mmCIF file of C-alpha atoms in Angstrom:
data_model
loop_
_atom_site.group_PDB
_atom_site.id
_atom_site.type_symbol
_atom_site.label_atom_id
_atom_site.label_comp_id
_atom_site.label_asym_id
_atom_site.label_seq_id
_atom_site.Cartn_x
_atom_site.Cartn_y
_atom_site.Cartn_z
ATOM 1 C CA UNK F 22 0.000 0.000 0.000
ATOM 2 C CA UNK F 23 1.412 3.536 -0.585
ATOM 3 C CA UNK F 24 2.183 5.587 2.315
ATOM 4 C CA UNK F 25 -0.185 8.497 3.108
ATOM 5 C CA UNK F 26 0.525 11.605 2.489
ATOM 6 C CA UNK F 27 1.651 13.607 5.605
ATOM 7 C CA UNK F 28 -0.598 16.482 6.129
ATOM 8 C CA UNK F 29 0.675 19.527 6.255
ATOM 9 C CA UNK F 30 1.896 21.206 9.725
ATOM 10 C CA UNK F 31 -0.579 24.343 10.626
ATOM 11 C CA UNK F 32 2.537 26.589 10.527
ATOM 12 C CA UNK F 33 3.137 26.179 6.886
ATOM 13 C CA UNK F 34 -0.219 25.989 6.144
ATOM 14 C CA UNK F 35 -0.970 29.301 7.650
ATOM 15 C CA UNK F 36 2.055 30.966 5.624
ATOM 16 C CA UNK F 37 0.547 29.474 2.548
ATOM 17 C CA UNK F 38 -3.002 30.688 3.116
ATOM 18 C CA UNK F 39 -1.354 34.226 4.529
ATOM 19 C CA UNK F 40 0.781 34.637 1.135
ATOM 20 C CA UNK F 41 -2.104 34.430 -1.097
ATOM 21 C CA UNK F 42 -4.101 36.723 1.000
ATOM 22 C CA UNK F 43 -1.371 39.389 1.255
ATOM 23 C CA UNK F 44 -1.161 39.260 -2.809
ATOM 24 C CA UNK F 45 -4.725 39.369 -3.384
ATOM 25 C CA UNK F 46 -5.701 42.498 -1.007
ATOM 26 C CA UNK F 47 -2.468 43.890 0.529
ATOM 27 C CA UNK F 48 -1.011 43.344 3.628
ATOM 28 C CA UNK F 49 -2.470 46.482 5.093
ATOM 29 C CA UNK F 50 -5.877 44.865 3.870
ATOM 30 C CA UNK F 51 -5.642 41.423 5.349
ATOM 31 C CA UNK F 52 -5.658 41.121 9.442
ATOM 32 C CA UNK F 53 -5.001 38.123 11.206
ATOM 33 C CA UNK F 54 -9.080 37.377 12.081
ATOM 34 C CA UNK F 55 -9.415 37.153 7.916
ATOM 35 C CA UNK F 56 -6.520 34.674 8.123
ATOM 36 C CA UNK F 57 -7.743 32.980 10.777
ATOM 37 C CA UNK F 58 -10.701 32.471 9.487
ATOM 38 C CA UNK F 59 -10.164 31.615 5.663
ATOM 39 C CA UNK F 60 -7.845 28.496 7.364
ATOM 40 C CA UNK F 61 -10.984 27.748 9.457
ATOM 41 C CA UNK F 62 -9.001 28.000 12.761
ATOM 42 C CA UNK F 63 -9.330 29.610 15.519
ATOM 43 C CA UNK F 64 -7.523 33.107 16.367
ATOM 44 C CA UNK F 65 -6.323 31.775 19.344
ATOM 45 C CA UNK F 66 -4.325 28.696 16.968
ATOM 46 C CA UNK F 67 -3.059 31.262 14.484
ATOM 47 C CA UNK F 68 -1.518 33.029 17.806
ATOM 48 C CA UNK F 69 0.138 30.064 19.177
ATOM 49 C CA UNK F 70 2.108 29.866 16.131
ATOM 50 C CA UNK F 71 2.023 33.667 15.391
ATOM 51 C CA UNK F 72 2.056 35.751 17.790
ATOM 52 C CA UNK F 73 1.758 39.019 16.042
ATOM 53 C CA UNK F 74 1.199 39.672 12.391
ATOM 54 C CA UNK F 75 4.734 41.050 12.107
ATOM 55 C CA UNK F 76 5.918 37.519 12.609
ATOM 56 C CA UNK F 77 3.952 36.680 9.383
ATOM 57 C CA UNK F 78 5.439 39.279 7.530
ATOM 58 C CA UNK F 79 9.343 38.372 8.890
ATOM 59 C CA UNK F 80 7.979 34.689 8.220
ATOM 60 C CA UNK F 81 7.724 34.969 4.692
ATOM 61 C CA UNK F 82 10.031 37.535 3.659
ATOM 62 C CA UNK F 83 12.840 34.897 5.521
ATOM 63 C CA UNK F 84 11.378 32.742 2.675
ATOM 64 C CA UNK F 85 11.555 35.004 -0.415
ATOM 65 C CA UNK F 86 14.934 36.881 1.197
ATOM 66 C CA UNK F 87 16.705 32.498 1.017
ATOM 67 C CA UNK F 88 15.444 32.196 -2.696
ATOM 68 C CA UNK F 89 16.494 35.404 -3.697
ATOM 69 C CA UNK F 90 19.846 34.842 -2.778
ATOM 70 C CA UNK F 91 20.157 31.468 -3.847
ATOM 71 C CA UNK F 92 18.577 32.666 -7.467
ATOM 72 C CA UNK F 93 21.039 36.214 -7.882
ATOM 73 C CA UNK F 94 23.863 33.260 -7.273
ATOM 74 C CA UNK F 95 23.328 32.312 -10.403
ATOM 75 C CA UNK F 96 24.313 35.127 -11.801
ATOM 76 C CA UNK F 97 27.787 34.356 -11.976
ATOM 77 C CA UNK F 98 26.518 31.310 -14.962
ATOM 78 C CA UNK F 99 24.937 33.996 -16.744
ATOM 79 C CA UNK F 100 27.302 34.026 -20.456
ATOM 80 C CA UNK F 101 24.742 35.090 -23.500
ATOM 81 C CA UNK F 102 21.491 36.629 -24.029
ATOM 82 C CA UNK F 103 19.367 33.705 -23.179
ATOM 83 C CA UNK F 104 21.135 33.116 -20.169
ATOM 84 C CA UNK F 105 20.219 36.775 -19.229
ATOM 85 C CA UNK F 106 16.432 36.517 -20.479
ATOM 86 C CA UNK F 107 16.287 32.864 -18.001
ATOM 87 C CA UNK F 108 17.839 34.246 -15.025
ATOM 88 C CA UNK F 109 15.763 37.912 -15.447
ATOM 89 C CA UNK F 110 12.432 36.026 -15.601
ATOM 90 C CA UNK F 111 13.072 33.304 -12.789
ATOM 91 C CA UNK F 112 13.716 37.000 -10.647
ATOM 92 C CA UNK F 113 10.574 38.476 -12.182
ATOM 93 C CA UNK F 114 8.834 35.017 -11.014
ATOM 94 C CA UNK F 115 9.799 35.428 -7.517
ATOM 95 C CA UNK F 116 9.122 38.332 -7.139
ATOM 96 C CA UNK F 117 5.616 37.907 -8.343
ATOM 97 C CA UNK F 118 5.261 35.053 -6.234
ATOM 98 C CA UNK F 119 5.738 37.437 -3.351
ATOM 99 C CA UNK F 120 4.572 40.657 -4.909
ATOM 100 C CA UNK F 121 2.836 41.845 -1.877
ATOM 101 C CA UNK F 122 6.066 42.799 -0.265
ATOM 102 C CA UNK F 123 6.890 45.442 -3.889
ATOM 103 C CA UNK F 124 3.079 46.224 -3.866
ATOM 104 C CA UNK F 125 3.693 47.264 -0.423
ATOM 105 C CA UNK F 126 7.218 48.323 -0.542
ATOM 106 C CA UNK F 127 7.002 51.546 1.689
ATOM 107 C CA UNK F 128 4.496 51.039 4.098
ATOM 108 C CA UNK F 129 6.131 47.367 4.950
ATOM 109 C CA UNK F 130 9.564 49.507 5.229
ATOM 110 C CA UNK F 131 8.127 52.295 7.527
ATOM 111 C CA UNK F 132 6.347 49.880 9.848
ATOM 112 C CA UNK F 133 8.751 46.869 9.852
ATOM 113 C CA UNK F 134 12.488 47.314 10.764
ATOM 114 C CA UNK F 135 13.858 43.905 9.877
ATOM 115 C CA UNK F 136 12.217 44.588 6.443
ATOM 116 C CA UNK F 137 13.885 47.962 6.533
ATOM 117 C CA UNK F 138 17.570 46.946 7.341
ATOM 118 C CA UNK F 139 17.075 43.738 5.273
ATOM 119 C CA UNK F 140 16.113 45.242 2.002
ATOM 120 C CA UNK F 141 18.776 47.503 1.949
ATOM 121 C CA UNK F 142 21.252 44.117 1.659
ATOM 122 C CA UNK F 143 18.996 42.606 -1.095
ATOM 123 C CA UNK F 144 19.294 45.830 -3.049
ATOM 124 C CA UNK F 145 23.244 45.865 -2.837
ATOM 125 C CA UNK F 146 22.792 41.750 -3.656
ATOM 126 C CA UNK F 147 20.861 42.909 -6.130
ATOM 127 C CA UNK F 148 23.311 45.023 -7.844
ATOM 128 C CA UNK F 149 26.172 42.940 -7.067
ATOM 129 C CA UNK F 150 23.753 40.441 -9.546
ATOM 130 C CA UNK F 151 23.783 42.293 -11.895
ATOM 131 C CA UNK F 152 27.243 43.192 -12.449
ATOM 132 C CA UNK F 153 28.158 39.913 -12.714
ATOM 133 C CA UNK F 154 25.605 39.135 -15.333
ATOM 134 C CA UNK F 155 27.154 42.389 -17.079
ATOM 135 C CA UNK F 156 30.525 40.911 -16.522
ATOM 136 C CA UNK F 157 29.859 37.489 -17.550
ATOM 137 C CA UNK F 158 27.646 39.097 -21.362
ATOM 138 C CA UNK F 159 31.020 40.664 -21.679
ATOM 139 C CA UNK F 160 33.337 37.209 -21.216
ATOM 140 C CA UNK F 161 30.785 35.642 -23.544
ATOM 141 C CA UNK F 162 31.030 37.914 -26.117
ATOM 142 C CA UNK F 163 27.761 38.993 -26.271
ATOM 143 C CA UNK F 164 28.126 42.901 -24.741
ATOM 144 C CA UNK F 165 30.614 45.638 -24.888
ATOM 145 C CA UNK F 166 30.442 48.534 -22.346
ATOM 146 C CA UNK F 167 32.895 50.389 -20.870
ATOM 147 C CA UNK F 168 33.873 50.168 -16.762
ATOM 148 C CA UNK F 169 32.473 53.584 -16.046
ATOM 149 C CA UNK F 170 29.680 52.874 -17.536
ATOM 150 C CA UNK F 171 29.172 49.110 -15.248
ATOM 151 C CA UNK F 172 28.340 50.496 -12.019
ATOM 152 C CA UNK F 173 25.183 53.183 -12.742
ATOM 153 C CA UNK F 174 23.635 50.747 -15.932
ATOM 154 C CA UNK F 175 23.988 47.962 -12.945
ATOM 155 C CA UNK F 176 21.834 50.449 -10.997
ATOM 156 C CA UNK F 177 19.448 51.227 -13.493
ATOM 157 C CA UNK F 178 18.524 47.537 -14.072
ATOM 158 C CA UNK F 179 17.874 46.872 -9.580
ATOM 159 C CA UNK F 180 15.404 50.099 -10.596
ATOM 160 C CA UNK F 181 13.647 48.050 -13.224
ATOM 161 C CA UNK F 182 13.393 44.615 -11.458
ATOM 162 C CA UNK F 183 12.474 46.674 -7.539
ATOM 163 C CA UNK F 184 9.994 49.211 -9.262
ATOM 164 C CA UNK F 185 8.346 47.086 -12.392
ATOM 165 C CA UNK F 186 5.235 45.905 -10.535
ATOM 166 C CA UNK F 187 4.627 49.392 -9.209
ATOM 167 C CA UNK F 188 4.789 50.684 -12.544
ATOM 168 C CA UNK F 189 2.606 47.622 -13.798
ATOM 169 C CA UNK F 190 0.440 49.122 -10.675
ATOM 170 C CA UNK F 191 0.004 52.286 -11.824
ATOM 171 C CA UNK F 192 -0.883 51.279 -15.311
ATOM 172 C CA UNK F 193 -3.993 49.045 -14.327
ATOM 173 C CA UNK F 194 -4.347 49.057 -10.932
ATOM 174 C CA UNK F 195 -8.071 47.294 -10.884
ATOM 175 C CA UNK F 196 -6.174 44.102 -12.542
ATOM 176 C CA UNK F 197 -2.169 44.389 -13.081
ATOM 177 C CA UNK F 198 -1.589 42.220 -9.789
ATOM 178 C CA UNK F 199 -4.193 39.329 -10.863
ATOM 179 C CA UNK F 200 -2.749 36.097 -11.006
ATOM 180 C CA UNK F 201 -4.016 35.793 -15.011
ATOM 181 C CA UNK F 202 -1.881 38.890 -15.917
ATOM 182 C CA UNK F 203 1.665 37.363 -14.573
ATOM 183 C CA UNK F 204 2.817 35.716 -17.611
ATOM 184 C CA UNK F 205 2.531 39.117 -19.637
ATOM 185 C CA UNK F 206 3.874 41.166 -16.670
ATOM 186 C CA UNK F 207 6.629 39.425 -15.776
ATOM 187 C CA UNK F 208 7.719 39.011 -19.784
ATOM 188 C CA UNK F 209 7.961 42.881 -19.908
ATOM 189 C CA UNK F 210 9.716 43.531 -16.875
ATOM 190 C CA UNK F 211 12.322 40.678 -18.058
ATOM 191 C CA UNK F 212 12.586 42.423 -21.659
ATOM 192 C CA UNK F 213 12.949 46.181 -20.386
ATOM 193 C CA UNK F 214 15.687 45.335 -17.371
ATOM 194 C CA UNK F 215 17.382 43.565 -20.175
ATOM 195 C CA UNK F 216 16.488 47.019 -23.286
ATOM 196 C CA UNK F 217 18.692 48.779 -20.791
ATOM 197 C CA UNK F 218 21.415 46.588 -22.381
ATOM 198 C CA UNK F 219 20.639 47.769 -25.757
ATOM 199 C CA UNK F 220 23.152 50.383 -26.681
ATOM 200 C CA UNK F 221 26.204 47.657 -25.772
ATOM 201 C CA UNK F 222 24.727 44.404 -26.730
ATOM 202 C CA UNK F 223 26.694 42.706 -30.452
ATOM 203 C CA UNK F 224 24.226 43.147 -33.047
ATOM 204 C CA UNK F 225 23.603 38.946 -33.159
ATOM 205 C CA UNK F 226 22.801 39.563 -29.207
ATOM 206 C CA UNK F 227 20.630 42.448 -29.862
ATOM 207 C CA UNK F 228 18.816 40.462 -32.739
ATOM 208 C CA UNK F 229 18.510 37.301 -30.359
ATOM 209 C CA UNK F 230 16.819 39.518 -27.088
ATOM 210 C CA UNK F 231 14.275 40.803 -29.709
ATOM 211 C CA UNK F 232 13.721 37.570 -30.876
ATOM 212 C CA UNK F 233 13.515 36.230 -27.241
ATOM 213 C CA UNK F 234 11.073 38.831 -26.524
ATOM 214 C CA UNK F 235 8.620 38.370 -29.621
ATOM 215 C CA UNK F 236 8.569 34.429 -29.495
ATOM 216 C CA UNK F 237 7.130 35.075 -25.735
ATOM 217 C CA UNK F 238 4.642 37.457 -26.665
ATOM 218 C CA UNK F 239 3.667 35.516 -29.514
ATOM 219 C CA UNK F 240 2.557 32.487 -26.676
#
């Protein structure tokens, strides 16, 4: 006979259930009697585990703060324009999955001071990122750019991937953060971190990013 499945433990099940809420409304939005009560628990359960819904909040940015660095590691593989267009839309992925903390950004960062001092690292990590994947376009062949030039284009492109659901935000904000307009979101945040690249990318690189791009919006 096959063995059960284990059912979840109520921690991770009330991180799962807290996640989705936070995306949907907003953290601001979403209190811990509306978690409580979509997991069909009592408040008294939820408080046992978490105490306060800042604990929530550190609880899941610990998550997407361990992913994020293991994903900007790979920047260092990062060699041609593919490479770039993979690595820019796994970020643009996990950041959607936890888009409540960018839809948020400012009121999470006035209120929460382990959000506040902890952002501040991802954004340097961030950067860091994506010198190397400047560095490693130029080993490759597939970009030339001068030093000076590294550092504020490195900037530019943390910018892009920090601000892009914002601006997405802004454009629609009735539906940009549904769940059935991620694929086309996340494709043009990926495309215009990576335009930035434009002016020093080979002209096969250049031809292959536009191709990249209109073979995803063509799906």
């Amino acid at each position: 006979m096959p063995t059960p499945k284990r059912p979840r433990r109520t921690a991770e099940r009330i991180l799962e259930v807290t996640l989705d809420l936070f995306n949907a409304f907003g953290e601001p939005n979403v209190s811990t009697t509306l978690i409580s009560a979509e997991l069909k628990i009592s408040p008294g359960n939820l408080y046992y585990h978490y105490p306060a819904k800042d604990e929530l909040v550190n609880a899941l940015f610990g998550r997407y703060e361990a992913e994020l660095n293991e994903l900007l590691a790979a920047a260092d593989n990062v060699r041609n324009v593919e490479d770039a267009w993979l690595f820019f839309h796994m970020l643009f992925e996990l950041i959607w999955k936890h888009r409540f903390l960018y839809r948020d950004l400012n009121d999470l960062l006035f209120k929460n001071r382990r959000l506040e001092t902890h952002f501040q690292a991802l954004l340097a990590a961030k950067e860091q990122a994506m010198r190397h994947v400047l560095s490693g376009l130029h080993l490759g062949g597939a970009l030339k750019m001068d030093l000076r030039e590294a550092a504020p284009t490195a900037n530019a492109m943390v910018v892009v991937v920090s601000y892009w659901l914002s601006y997405e935000y802004v454009r629609d904000p009735r539906h940009a953060l549904e769940p059935d307009r991620a694929g086309a979101a996340l494709l043009r945040g990926a495309f215009h971190a990576l335009s930035l690249l434009l002016p020093y990318l080979e002209p096969a690189s250049k031809d292959h990013l536009f191709k990249l791009a209109g073979q995803y919006q063509s799906t």
